[in-house]
Short mmCIF file of C-alpha atoms in Angstrom, two decimals:
data_model
loop_
_atom_site.label_atom_id
_atom_site.label_comp_id
_atom_site.label_asym_id
_atom_site.label_seq_id
_atom_site.Cartn_x
_atom_site.Cartn_y
_atom_site.Cartn_z
CA PHE A 1 -118.84 8.59 148.82
CA ASP A 2 -117.62 11.76 146.84
CA TYR A 3 -120.53 13.84 145.69
CA GLY A 4 -118.15 15.72 143.65
CA ARG A 5 -117.09 13.09 141.25
CA LYS A 6 -119.15 11.02 138.84
CA PRO A 7 -119.54 7.49 140.11
CA LEU A 8 -118.16 4.82 138.06
CA PRO A 9 -120.37 2.02 136.74
CA GLY A 10 -119.54 -1.49 138.01
CA ARG A 11 -118.48 -0.19 141.33
CA THR A 12 -120.09 -0.70 144.71
CA TYR A 13 -120.03 2.31 147.09
CA THR A 14 -120.58 2.13 150.82
CA LEU A 15 -122.67 4.90 152.56
CA THR A 16 -122.49 5.04 156.39
CA TYR A 17 -125.11 6.78 158.32
CA ALA A 18 -124.40 7.87 161.90
CA ALA A 19 -126.69 9.19 164.41
CA SER A 20 -126.55 9.96 168.15
CA ASP A 21 -129.24 11.24 170.57
CA SER A 22 -128.86 13.55 173.81
CA ALA A 23 -128.28 10.50 176.00
CA GLY A 24 -125.05 9.58 174.12
CA ASN A 25 -126.47 6.62 172.53
CA ASN A 26 -125.18 6.14 169.02
CA ALA A 27 -126.68 4.39 166.07
CA PHE A 28 -125.13 3.26 162.57
CA SER A 29 -126.36 2.02 159.45
CA VAL A 30 -124.69 1.13 156.31
CA ARG A 31 -126.17 1.10 152.72
CA LEU A 32 -124.43 -0.31 149.75
CA VAL A 33 -124.99 1.42 146.45
CA GLN A 34 -124.19 -0.37 143.43
CA VAL A 35 -123.73 1.87 140.41
CA VAL A 36 -124.77 0.43 136.96
CA ASP A 37 -124.79 1.72 133.51
CA SER A 38 -127.87 0.26 131.74
CA VAL A 39 -128.43 2.71 129.15
CA ALA A 40 -127.39 1.47 125.65
CA PRO A 41 -125.12 3.48 123.19
CA VAL A 42 -126.76 4.94 120.11
CA ILE A 43 -125.72 4.57 116.59
CA SER A 44 -126.23 7.55 114.10
CA MET A 45 -125.64 6.64 110.40
CA ASN A 46 -123.59 9.23 108.25
CA GLY A 47 -125.26 9.60 104.95
CA ALA A 48 -128.30 7.84 103.81
CA ALA A 49 -129.71 4.46 104.77
CA ILE A 50 -130.42 3.54 101.10
CA ALA A 51 -127.72 4.43 98.62
CA THR A 52 -127.19 3.62 94.92
CA HIS A 53 -123.65 3.07 93.77
CA GLN A 54 -122.05 3.12 90.24
CA LEU A 55 -120.94 -0.49 89.25
CA ALA A 56 -117.17 -0.94 88.75
CA THR A 57 -116.17 2.01 90.78
CA SER A 58 -114.55 2.17 94.30
CA TYR A 59 -116.85 2.53 97.18
CA ALA A 60 -116.08 4.52 100.43
CA ASP A 61 -118.70 4.09 102.97
CA GLN A 62 -119.56 7.09 104.96
CA GLY A 63 -119.73 5.33 108.16
CA ALA A 64 -121.54 5.78 111.55
CA ILE A 65 -120.96 7.30 114.88
CA LEU A 66 -121.77 5.55 118.17
CA THR A 67 -122.31 7.76 121.11
CA ASP A 68 -123.05 6.64 124.78
CA ASN A 69 -124.26 8.25 127.98
CA TYR A 70 -120.96 7.35 129.94
CA ASP A 71 -118.15 5.97 127.80
CA ALA A 72 -116.04 8.13 125.59
CA ASN A 73 -114.62 5.22 123.81
CA VAL A 74 -117.22 2.63 122.51
CA SER A 75 -116.67 0.02 119.94
CA LEU A 76 -118.52 0.25 116.54
CA ALA A 77 -118.26 -2.29 113.82
CA ALA A 78 -119.61 -2.24 110.33
CA ILE A 79 -120.11 -5.89 109.18
CA GLY A 80 -120.70 -6.60 105.59
CA HIS A 81 -118.98 -6.21 102.15
CA VAL A 82 -119.96 -4.34 98.88
CA ASP A 83 -118.61 -6.09 95.86
CA VAL A 84 -118.68 -3.05 93.32
CA ASN A 85 -118.00 -5.52 90.42
CA ILE A 86 -121.22 -7.39 90.66
CA ALA A 87 -124.57 -5.43 90.38
CA GLY A 88 -126.95 -6.17 93.20
CA PHE A 89 -127.86 -5.39 96.64
CA TYR A 90 -125.55 -5.22 99.58
CA THR A 91 -125.85 -4.53 103.38
CA LEU A 92 -123.57 -3.00 105.98
CA ASN A 93 -124.73 -3.80 109.46
CA TYR A 94 -123.48 -1.36 112.19
CA ALA A 95 -123.41 -2.73 115.83
CA GLY A 96 -121.74 -1.54 119.04
CA GLU A 97 -121.60 -1.69 122.69
CA ASP A 98 -120.17 0.25 125.69
CA SER A 99 -117.88 -1.06 128.32
CA SER A 100 -120.95 -2.21 130.48
CA LYS A 101 -121.86 -4.50 127.46
CA ASN A 102 -125.02 -2.47 126.63
CA GLN A 103 -125.73 -3.16 122.93
CA ALA A 104 -126.89 -0.49 120.67
CA ILE A 105 -129.87 -1.00 118.29
CA PRO A 106 -128.25 -2.25 114.98
CA VAL A 107 -128.25 0.14 112.10
CA ILE A 108 -128.21 -0.97 108.41
CA ARG A 109 -127.24 0.46 105.27
CA VAL A 110 -128.39 -0.93 102.03
CA ILE A 111 -126.15 -0.29 98.90
CA GLU A 112 -127.50 -1.09 95.32
CA VAL A 113 -124.63 -1.47 93.05
CA VAL A 114 -125.76 -0.83 89.36
CA ASP A 115 -124.84 0.70 86.23
CA LEU A 116 -125.95 4.11 86.24
CA ILE A 117 -124.25 5.46 82.97
CA ALA A 118 -126.17 5.39 79.68
CA PRO A 119 -124.19 4.18 76.73
CA VAL A 120 -123.01 6.74 74.14
CA ILE A 121 -123.89 7.00 70.48
CA THR A 122 -121.30 9.03 68.30
CA LEU A 123 -122.59 9.63 64.75
CA ASN A 124 -120.17 8.94 61.95
CA GLY A 125 -120.59 12.15 60.06
CA ALA A 126 -122.81 15.22 60.62
CA ALA A 127 -126.04 15.35 62.56
CA PHE A 128 -127.73 17.57 59.42
CA ILE A 129 -127.14 16.33 56.11
CA THR A 130 -128.06 17.87 52.77
CA GLN A 131 -128.43 15.48 49.97
CA GLN A 132 -129.34 15.89 46.36
CA ILE A 133 -132.85 14.59 45.10
CA ASP A 134 -132.59 11.55 42.99
CA SER A 135 -129.35 10.44 44.38
CA ASN A 136 -128.57 7.52 46.60
CA TYR A 137 -128.24 7.93 50.21
CA THR A 138 -126.25 5.75 52.51
CA ASP A 139 -126.10 6.53 56.10
CA ALA A 140 -122.59 6.84 57.67
CA GLY A 141 -123.61 4.88 60.67
CA SER A 142 -122.62 5.30 64.21
CA ILE A 143 -120.35 3.99 67.11
CA VAL A 144 -121.75 3.06 70.43
CA THR A 145 -119.68 2.96 73.67
CA ASP A 146 -120.52 1.93 76.99
CA ASN A 147 -118.78 1.77 80.35
CA MET A 148 -119.78 -1.86 80.77
CA ASP A 149 -121.04 -3.46 77.84
CA ASP A 150 -119.01 -4.28 74.77
CA ASN A 151 -120.18 -4.77 71.14
CA LEU A 152 -123.27 -2.64 71.32
CA SER A 153 -124.72 -1.22 68.19
CA ALA A 154 -127.54 1.17 67.56
CA THR A 155 -130.82 0.40 65.99
CA VAL A 156 -131.75 2.93 63.27
CA THR A 157 -135.43 3.51 62.50
CA GLY A 158 -136.91 5.93 59.96
CA SER A 159 -136.17 6.27 56.31
CA VAL A 160 -135.09 8.77 53.62
CA ASN A 161 -137.07 9.12 50.46
CA MET A 162 -134.53 10.65 47.87
CA ASN A 163 -137.27 10.87 45.31
CA ALA A 164 -139.23 13.62 47.33
CA VAL A 165 -137.90 16.87 48.59
CA GLY A 166 -138.28 16.95 52.28
CA THR A 167 -136.70 16.53 55.87
CA TYR A 168 -136.34 13.19 57.22
CA THR A 169 -135.26 11.91 60.65
CA LEU A 170 -133.22 8.90 61.13
CA VAL A 171 -133.35 7.82 65.11
CA PHE A 172 -130.39 5.99 66.41
CA SER A 173 -131.09 4.30 69.78
CA VAL A 174 -129.47 1.57 71.82
CA VAL A 175 -130.08 -0.31 75.28
CA ASP A 176 -127.25 -1.54 77.54
CA SER A 177 -127.52 -4.69 79.67
CA ALA A 178 -128.56 -2.36 82.64
CA GLY A 179 -131.59 -0.86 80.70
CA LYS A 180 -130.03 2.37 80.18
CA VAL A 181 -131.32 3.84 76.94
CA LYS A 182 -129.56 6.39 74.49
CA VAL A 183 -131.35 8.10 71.61
CA THR A 184 -130.04 10.48 69.05
CA SER A 185 -131.11 11.41 65.46
CA VAL A 186 -129.73 12.56 62.06
CA LEU A 187 -131.86 15.03 59.97
CA VAL A 188 -131.54 14.46 56.22
CA ALA A 189 -132.79 17.12 53.76
CA GLY A 190 -133.33 16.22 50.26
#
């Protein structure tokens, strides 16, 4: 047995003990020492265990690190798939083991793929309009764009009384299919 070297797991070492007395009698004893690695490796996740990711954009997982008390090269696997084109919850399961077949406690990352971006309302015309009293006012409307939804239009609330001098607010609002809300307004002075 070499005390200067680290014993290798899975190997058996023989220790031989010898003793003799003053009469010249000798005795020997042998001990077998089996070295085992029973300590499981540990998985450390890079980044958060729960993540939110923008729909329809590429996803790069931050991964995880597997460390072991003995092995320098341990195997780590991430099992699962994130479909960035379909909103929902996805899981990546990290698992690993060392050369002695000790399995690490699995670690799970949950990724929610969701539309995080609100629609955009672009007003046709200015946001502040001065209009002559007793004239007809027709709002120029708006254009709505969204990263995921097509054919959205803004709902307009409020009114303009062109028979009375004052400042009136028209509120444009839209909600996309992900529930993201956008609001903007036009001030009309008459």
